[in-house]
Amino acid sequence: MIILGIDPGLRTTGFGVIEKHGHRLRYIASGTIKTGTEGALPPRLKIILAGISEVVATYKPACAAIERVFVNVNPQSTLLLGAARGAAITALVGADLDVAEYTPAEVKQAVVGSGKAVKAQVQEMVARLLKLPGLPGSDAADALGIAICHAHGMDALALIGALAPEKQGLHMRRGRLVSS
């Protein structure tokens, strides 16, 4: 299964594409979509939309994952990040992909083992997990980390689904799980 990870940003949006075979992960591609720092917002969002659409068309992922927006100290920065994220999500859902969302702490926990890891630690672990010859750039590493987080999360969701209460003859009664 091919998984696309997106690290949204108005100036630079990172993307990472991995393939999951059982418990093995294989690097396919990564990079950035740059809009620069100048110009009106709508044309810059169009660049993100077109760039993500091109990545999807090129690598044909089965699903995608994107970083969830966190509230920044600067409300204007948060709004701009949200707009970039919206453009990326629009490209993904326009291609009929399921889109999962993860917080930065969830990604760091999945990749490094600590939700408080720094960018350099994420870069190093992404390179190790995917057996890369060198460190990817920080935006691409974050996007690959998001894809890795989703690959691991898919395993957990499958396990939870297999243990679903209804499959075990259980149901909820007054907020408690009881046998049928």
PDB file of C-alpha atoms in Angstrom:
ATOM      1  CA  MET A   1       0.000   0.000   0.000  1.00  0.00           C
ATOM      2  CA  ILE A   2       1.340   3.413  -0.941  1.00  0.00           C
ATOM      3  CA  ILE A   3       0.897   6.158   1.679  1.00  0.00           C
ATOM      4  CA  LEU A   4       1.322   9.889   1.084  1.00  0.00           C
ATOM      5  CA  GLY A   5       2.279  12.133   4.011  1.00  0.00           C
ATOM      6  CA  ILE A   6       1.834  15.908   3.852  1.00  0.00           C
ATOM      7  CA  ASP A   7       3.473  18.548   6.072  1.00  0.00           C
ATOM      8  CA  PRO A   8       1.488  21.667   5.135  1.00  0.00           C
ATOM      9  CA  GLY A   9       2.999  25.122   5.028  1.00  0.00           C
ATOM     10  CA  LEU A  10       2.258  28.263   3.067  1.00  0.00           C
ATOM     11  CA  ARG A  11       5.886  28.866   2.024  1.00  0.00           C
ATOM     12  CA  THR A  12       6.924  25.216   1.878  1.00  0.00           C
ATOM     13  CA  THR A  13       4.702  22.133   1.893  1.00  0.00           C
ATOM     14  CA  GLY A  14       6.543  18.870   2.387  1.00  0.00           C
ATOM     15  CA  PHE A  15       5.460  15.560   0.904  1.00  0.00           C
ATOM     16  CA  GLY A  16       6.639  12.020   1.548  1.00  0.00           C
ATOM     17  CA  VAL A  17       5.621   8.818  -0.188  1.00  0.00           C
ATOM     18  CA  ILE A  18       6.241   5.404   1.335  1.00  0.00           C
ATOM     19  CA  GLU A  19       5.106   1.882   0.624  1.00  0.00           C
ATOM     20  CA  LYS A  20       3.928  -0.473   3.365  1.00  0.00           C
ATOM     21  CA  HIS A  21       4.289  -4.247   2.927  1.00  0.00           C
ATOM     22  CA  GLY A  22       3.160  -6.000   6.108  1.00  0.00           C
ATOM     23  CA  HIS A  23       5.336  -4.409   8.778  1.00  0.00           C
ATOM     24  CA  ARG A  24       8.000  -3.224   6.312  1.00  0.00           C
ATOM     25  CA  LEU A  25       8.213   0.340   5.077  1.00  0.00           C
ATOM     26  CA  ARG A  26       9.955   1.377   1.862  1.00  0.00           C
ATOM     27  CA  TYR A  27      10.870   4.880   0.775  1.00  0.00           C
ATOM     28  CA  ILE A  28       9.485   5.928  -2.602  1.00  0.00           C
ATOM     29  CA  ALA A  29       9.885   9.713  -2.837  1.00  0.00           C
ATOM     30  CA  SER A  30       9.858  12.981  -0.926  1.00  0.00           C
ATOM     31  CA  GLY A  31      10.245  16.658  -1.587  1.00  0.00           C
ATOM     32  CA  THR A  32       8.731  20.077  -1.185  1.00  0.00           C
ATOM     33  CA  ILE A  33       6.298  22.351  -2.942  1.00  0.00           C
ATOM     34  CA  LYS A  34       7.489  25.940  -2.625  1.00  0.00           C
ATOM     35  CA  THR A  35       5.276  28.990  -3.025  1.00  0.00           C
ATOM     36  CA  GLY A  36       7.817  31.579  -1.952  1.00  0.00           C
ATOM     37  CA  THR A  37       7.213  34.423   0.466  1.00  0.00           C
ATOM     38  CA  GLU A  38       5.771  37.027  -1.880  1.00  0.00           C
ATOM     39  CA  GLY A  39       2.509  37.371  -3.706  1.00  0.00           C
ATOM     40  CA  ALA A  40      -1.170  37.175  -2.970  1.00  0.00           C
ATOM     41  CA  LEU A  41      -2.601  34.238  -1.049  1.00  0.00           C
ATOM     42  CA  PRO A  42      -4.883  32.714  -3.736  1.00  0.00           C
ATOM     43  CA  PRO A  43      -2.120  32.075  -6.330  1.00  0.00           C
ATOM     44  CA  ARG A  44       0.090  30.558  -3.624  1.00  0.00           C
ATOM     45  CA  LEU A  45      -2.732  28.208  -2.562  1.00  0.00           C
ATOM     46  CA  LYS A  46      -3.176  27.257  -6.230  1.00  0.00           C
ATOM     47  CA  ILE A  47       0.506  26.209  -6.323  1.00  0.00           C
ATOM     48  CA  ILE A  48      -0.041  23.925  -3.304  1.00  0.00           C
ATOM     49  CA  LEU A  49      -3.227  22.449  -4.820  1.00  0.00           C
ATOM     50  CA  ALA A  50      -1.528  21.806  -8.168  1.00  0.00           C
ATOM     51  CA  GLY A  51       1.640  20.445  -6.556  1.00  0.00           C
ATOM     52  CA  ILE A  52      -0.196  17.952  -4.336  1.00  0.00           C
ATOM     53  CA  SER A  53      -2.390  16.933  -7.284  1.00  0.00           C
ATOM     54  CA  GLU A  54       0.755  16.245  -9.324  1.00  0.00           C
ATOM     55  CA  VAL A  55       2.277  14.134  -6.513  1.00  0.00           C
ATOM     56  CA  VAL A  56      -0.963  12.128  -6.254  1.00  0.00           C
ATOM     57  CA  ALA A  57      -1.092  11.601 -10.030  1.00  0.00           C
ATOM     58  CA  THR A  58       2.559  10.543 -10.133  1.00  0.00           C
ATOM     59  CA  TYR A  59       2.666   8.101  -7.181  1.00  0.00           C
ATOM     60  CA  LYS A  60      -0.991   7.004  -6.967  1.00  0.00           C
ATOM     61  CA  PRO A  61      -1.211   6.587  -3.177  1.00  0.00           C
ATOM     62  CA  ALA A  62      -3.976   4.482  -1.632  1.00  0.00           C
ATOM     63  CA  CYS A  63      -4.390   6.922   1.263  1.00  0.00           C
ATOM     64  CA  ALA A  64      -2.938  10.106   2.697  1.00  0.00           C
ATOM     65  CA  ALA A  65      -2.146  11.648   6.061  1.00  0.00           C
ATOM     66  CA  ILE A  66      -1.614  15.291   6.948  1.00  0.00           C
ATOM     67  CA  GLU A  67      -0.414  17.187   9.984  1.00  0.00           C
ATOM     68  CA  ARG A  68      -3.212  18.713  12.050  1.00  0.00           C
ATOM     69  CA  VAL A  69      -2.941  22.470  12.544  1.00  0.00           C
ATOM     70  CA  PHE A  70      -1.864  23.603  15.971  1.00  0.00           C
ATOM     71  CA  VAL A  71      -2.720  27.000  17.404  1.00  0.00           C
ATOM     72  CA  ASN A  72       0.230  29.306  17.003  1.00  0.00           C
ATOM     73  CA  VAL A  73       1.192  32.329  19.090  1.00  0.00           C
ATOM     74  CA  ASN A  74       0.450  34.481  16.044  1.00  0.00           C
ATOM     75  CA  PRO A  75      -3.214  34.076  14.947  1.00  0.00           C
ATOM     76  CA  GLN A  76      -2.411  35.338  11.429  1.00  0.00           C
ATOM     77  CA  SER A  77       0.211  32.596  10.993  1.00  0.00           C
ATOM     78  CA  THR A  78      -2.300  29.993  12.171  1.00  0.00           C
ATOM     79  CA  LEU A  79      -4.870  31.215   9.634  1.00  0.00           C
ATOM     80  CA  LEU A  80      -2.344  31.112   6.790  1.00  0.00           C
ATOM     81  CA  LEU A  81      -1.227  27.614   7.778  1.00  0.00           C
ATOM     82  CA  GLY A  82      -4.874  26.553   7.850  1.00  0.00           C
ATOM     83  CA  ALA A  83      -5.373  27.910   4.336  1.00  0.00           C
ATOM     84  CA  ALA A  84      -2.345  25.963   3.059  1.00  0.00           C
ATOM     85  CA  ARG A  85      -3.613  22.851   4.813  1.00  0.00           C
ATOM     86  CA  GLY A  86      -7.040  23.360   3.233  1.00  0.00           C
ATOM     87  CA  ALA A  87      -5.524  23.553  -0.247  1.00  0.00           C
ATOM     88  CA  ALA A  88      -3.621  20.315   0.371  1.00  0.00           C
ATOM     89  CA  ILE A  89      -6.676  18.508   1.757  1.00  0.00           C
ATOM     90  CA  THR A  90      -8.744  19.719  -1.207  1.00  0.00           C
ATOM     91  CA  ALA A  91      -6.233  18.152  -3.603  1.00  0.00           C
ATOM     92  CA  LEU A  92      -6.299  14.878  -1.636  1.00  0.00           C
ATOM     93  CA  VAL A  93     -10.071  14.538  -1.349  1.00  0.00           C
ATOM     94  CA  GLY A  94     -10.406  15.703  -4.964  1.00  0.00           C
ATOM     95  CA  ALA A  95      -8.436  12.559  -5.846  1.00  0.00           C
ATOM     96  CA  ASP A  96     -10.832  10.464  -3.706  1.00  0.00           C
ATOM     97  CA  LEU A  97      -8.201   9.662  -1.080  1.00  0.00           C
ATOM     98  CA  ASP A  98      -9.009   8.974   2.554  1.00  0.00           C
ATOM     99  CA  VAL A  99      -7.172  11.570   4.642  1.00  0.00           C
ATOM    100  CA  ALA A 100      -6.023  10.910   8.202  1.00  0.00           C
ATOM    101  CA  GLU A 101      -4.852  13.713  10.504  1.00  0.00           C
ATOM    102  CA  TYR A 102      -2.129  13.594  13.163  1.00  0.00           C
ATOM    103  CA  THR A 103      -0.806  16.167  15.595  1.00  0.00           C
ATOM    104  CA  PRO A 104       2.922  16.938  15.590  1.00  0.00           C
ATOM    105  CA  ALA A 105       3.224  15.191  18.985  1.00  0.00           C
ATOM    106  CA  GLU A 106       1.558  12.028  17.627  1.00  0.00           C
ATOM    107  CA  VAL A 107       3.967  11.957  14.692  1.00  0.00           C
ATOM    108  CA  LYS A 108       7.011  12.476  16.932  1.00  0.00           C
ATOM    109  CA  GLN A 109       5.797   9.750  19.296  1.00  0.00           C
ATOM    110  CA  ALA A 110       5.320   7.297  16.418  1.00  0.00           C
ATOM    111  CA  VAL A 111       8.660   8.047  14.754  1.00  0.00           C
ATOM    112  CA  VAL A 112      11.029   8.912  17.605  1.00  0.00           C
ATOM    113  CA  GLY A 113       9.244   7.506  20.654  1.00  0.00           C
ATOM    114  CA  SER A 114       8.829  10.906  22.317  1.00  0.00           C
ATOM    115  CA  GLY A 115       6.155  13.484  21.574  1.00  0.00           C
ATOM    116  CA  LYS A 116       8.632  16.222  22.496  1.00  0.00           C
ATOM    117  CA  ALA A 117      11.321  15.245  19.976  1.00  0.00           C
ATOM    118  CA  VAL A 118      13.041  17.986  17.977  1.00  0.00           C
ATOM    119  CA  LYS A 119      13.149  18.200  14.167  1.00  0.00           C
ATOM    120  CA  ALA A 120      16.702  16.809  13.970  1.00  0.00           C
ATOM    121  CA  GLN A 121      15.611  13.673  15.851  1.00  0.00           C
ATOM    122  CA  VAL A 122      12.685  13.186  13.468  1.00  0.00           C
ATOM    123  CA  GLN A 123      15.012  13.576  10.464  1.00  0.00           C
ATOM    124  CA  GLU A 124      17.466  11.035  11.890  1.00  0.00           C
ATOM    125  CA  MET A 125      14.813   8.434  12.735  1.00  0.00           C
ATOM    126  CA  VAL A 126      13.037   8.830   9.387  1.00  0.00           C
ATOM    127  CA  ALA A 127      16.382   8.214   7.648  1.00  0.00           C
ATOM    128  CA  ARG A 128      16.980   5.121   9.806  1.00  0.00           C
ATOM    129  CA  LEU A 129      13.466   3.684   9.516  1.00  0.00           C
ATOM    130  CA  LEU A 130      13.436   4.086   5.732  1.00  0.00           C
ATOM    131  CA  LYS A 131      17.143   3.181   5.297  1.00  0.00           C
ATOM    132  CA  LEU A 132      17.925   6.431   3.478  1.00  0.00           C
ATOM    133  CA  PRO A 133      21.523   7.215   2.471  1.00  0.00           C
ATOM    134  CA  GLY A 134      21.309  10.692   4.034  1.00  0.00           C
ATOM    135  CA  LEU A 135      19.040  12.970   5.987  1.00  0.00           C
ATOM    136  CA  PRO A 136      16.015  14.346   4.146  1.00  0.00           C
ATOM    137  CA  GLY A 137      15.233  18.070   4.436  1.00  0.00           C
ATOM    138  CA  SER A 138      13.161  19.006   7.474  1.00  0.00           C
ATOM    139  CA  ASP A 139       9.856  19.528   5.611  1.00  0.00           C
ATOM    140  CA  ALA A 140      10.234  16.293   3.632  1.00  0.00           C
ATOM    141  CA  ALA A 141      11.293  14.444   6.815  1.00  0.00           C
ATOM    142  CA  ASP A 142       8.195  15.694   8.622  1.00  0.00           C
ATOM    143  CA  ALA A 143       6.003  14.534   5.722  1.00  0.00           C
ATOM    144  CA  LEU A 144       7.689  11.113   5.697  1.00  0.00           C
ATOM    145  CA  GLY A 145       7.204  10.979   9.471  1.00  0.00           C
ATOM    146  CA  ILE A 146       3.484  11.649   9.003  1.00  0.00           C
ATOM    147  CA  ALA A 147       3.288   8.791   6.478  1.00  0.00           C
ATOM    148  CA  ILE A 148       5.170   6.498   8.894  1.00  0.00           C
ATOM    149  CA  CYS A 149       2.826   7.511  11.720  1.00  0.00           C
ATOM    150  CA  HIS A 150      -0.148   6.613   9.539  1.00  0.00           C
ATOM    151  CA  ALA A 151       1.394   3.266   8.561  1.00  0.00           C
ATOM    152  CA  HIS A 152       1.818   2.407  12.255  1.00  0.00           C
ATOM    153  CA  GLY A 153      -1.645   3.763  13.086  1.00  0.00           C
ATOM    154  CA  MET A 154      -3.221   1.563  10.420  1.00  0.00           C
ATOM    155  CA  ASP A 155      -1.844  -1.508  12.198  1.00  0.00           C
ATOM    156  CA  ALA A 156      -3.346  -0.358  15.494  1.00  0.00           C
ATOM    157  CA  LEU A 157      -6.733   0.354  13.896  1.00  0.00           C
ATOM    158  CA  ALA A 158      -6.773  -3.083  12.258  1.00  0.00           C
ATOM    159  CA  LEU A 159      -6.047  -4.694  15.641  1.00  0.00           C
ATOM    160  CA  ILE A 160      -8.793  -2.677  17.323  1.00  0.00           C
ATOM    161  CA  GLY A 161     -11.194  -3.618  14.533  1.00  0.00           C
ATOM    162  CA  ALA A 162     -10.389  -7.294  15.016  1.00  0.00           C
ATOM    163  CA  LEU A 163     -11.131  -6.923  18.718  1.00  0.00           C
ATOM    164  CA  ALA A 164     -14.337  -4.928  18.192  1.00  0.00           C
ATOM    165  CA  PRO A 165     -16.875  -5.579  20.949  1.00  0.00           C
ATOM    166  CA  GLU A 166     -19.582  -6.756  18.555  1.00  0.00           C
ATOM    167  CA  LYS A 167     -17.211  -9.408  17.193  1.00  0.00           C
ATOM    168  CA  GLN A 168     -16.648 -10.664  20.749  1.00  0.00           C
ATOM    169  CA  GLY A 169     -20.359 -10.912  21.574  1.00  0.00           C
ATOM    170  CA  LEU A 170     -20.218  -7.725  23.658  1.00  0.00           C
ATOM    171  CA  HIS A 171     -22.320  -4.565  23.673  1.00  0.00           C
ATOM    172  CA  MET A 172     -22.662  -1.340  25.639  1.00  0.00           C
ATOM    173  CA  ARG A 173     -25.192  -1.063  28.455  1.00  0.00           C
ATOM    174  CA  ARG A 174     -25.350   2.116  30.574  1.00  0.00           C
ATOM    175  CA  GLY A 175     -21.816   3.053  29.551  1.00  0.00           C
ATOM    176  CA  ARG A 176     -20.333  -0.374  30.340  1.00  0.00           C
ATOM    177  CA  LEU A 177     -19.189  -3.137  28.052  1.00  0.00           C
ATOM    178  CA  VAL A 178     -21.159  -6.320  28.850  1.00  0.00           C
ATOM    179  CA  SER A 179     -21.485  -9.749  27.240  1.00  0.00           C
ATOM    180  CA  SER A 180     -24.559 -10.504  25.151  1.00  0.00           C
TER     181      SER A 180
END
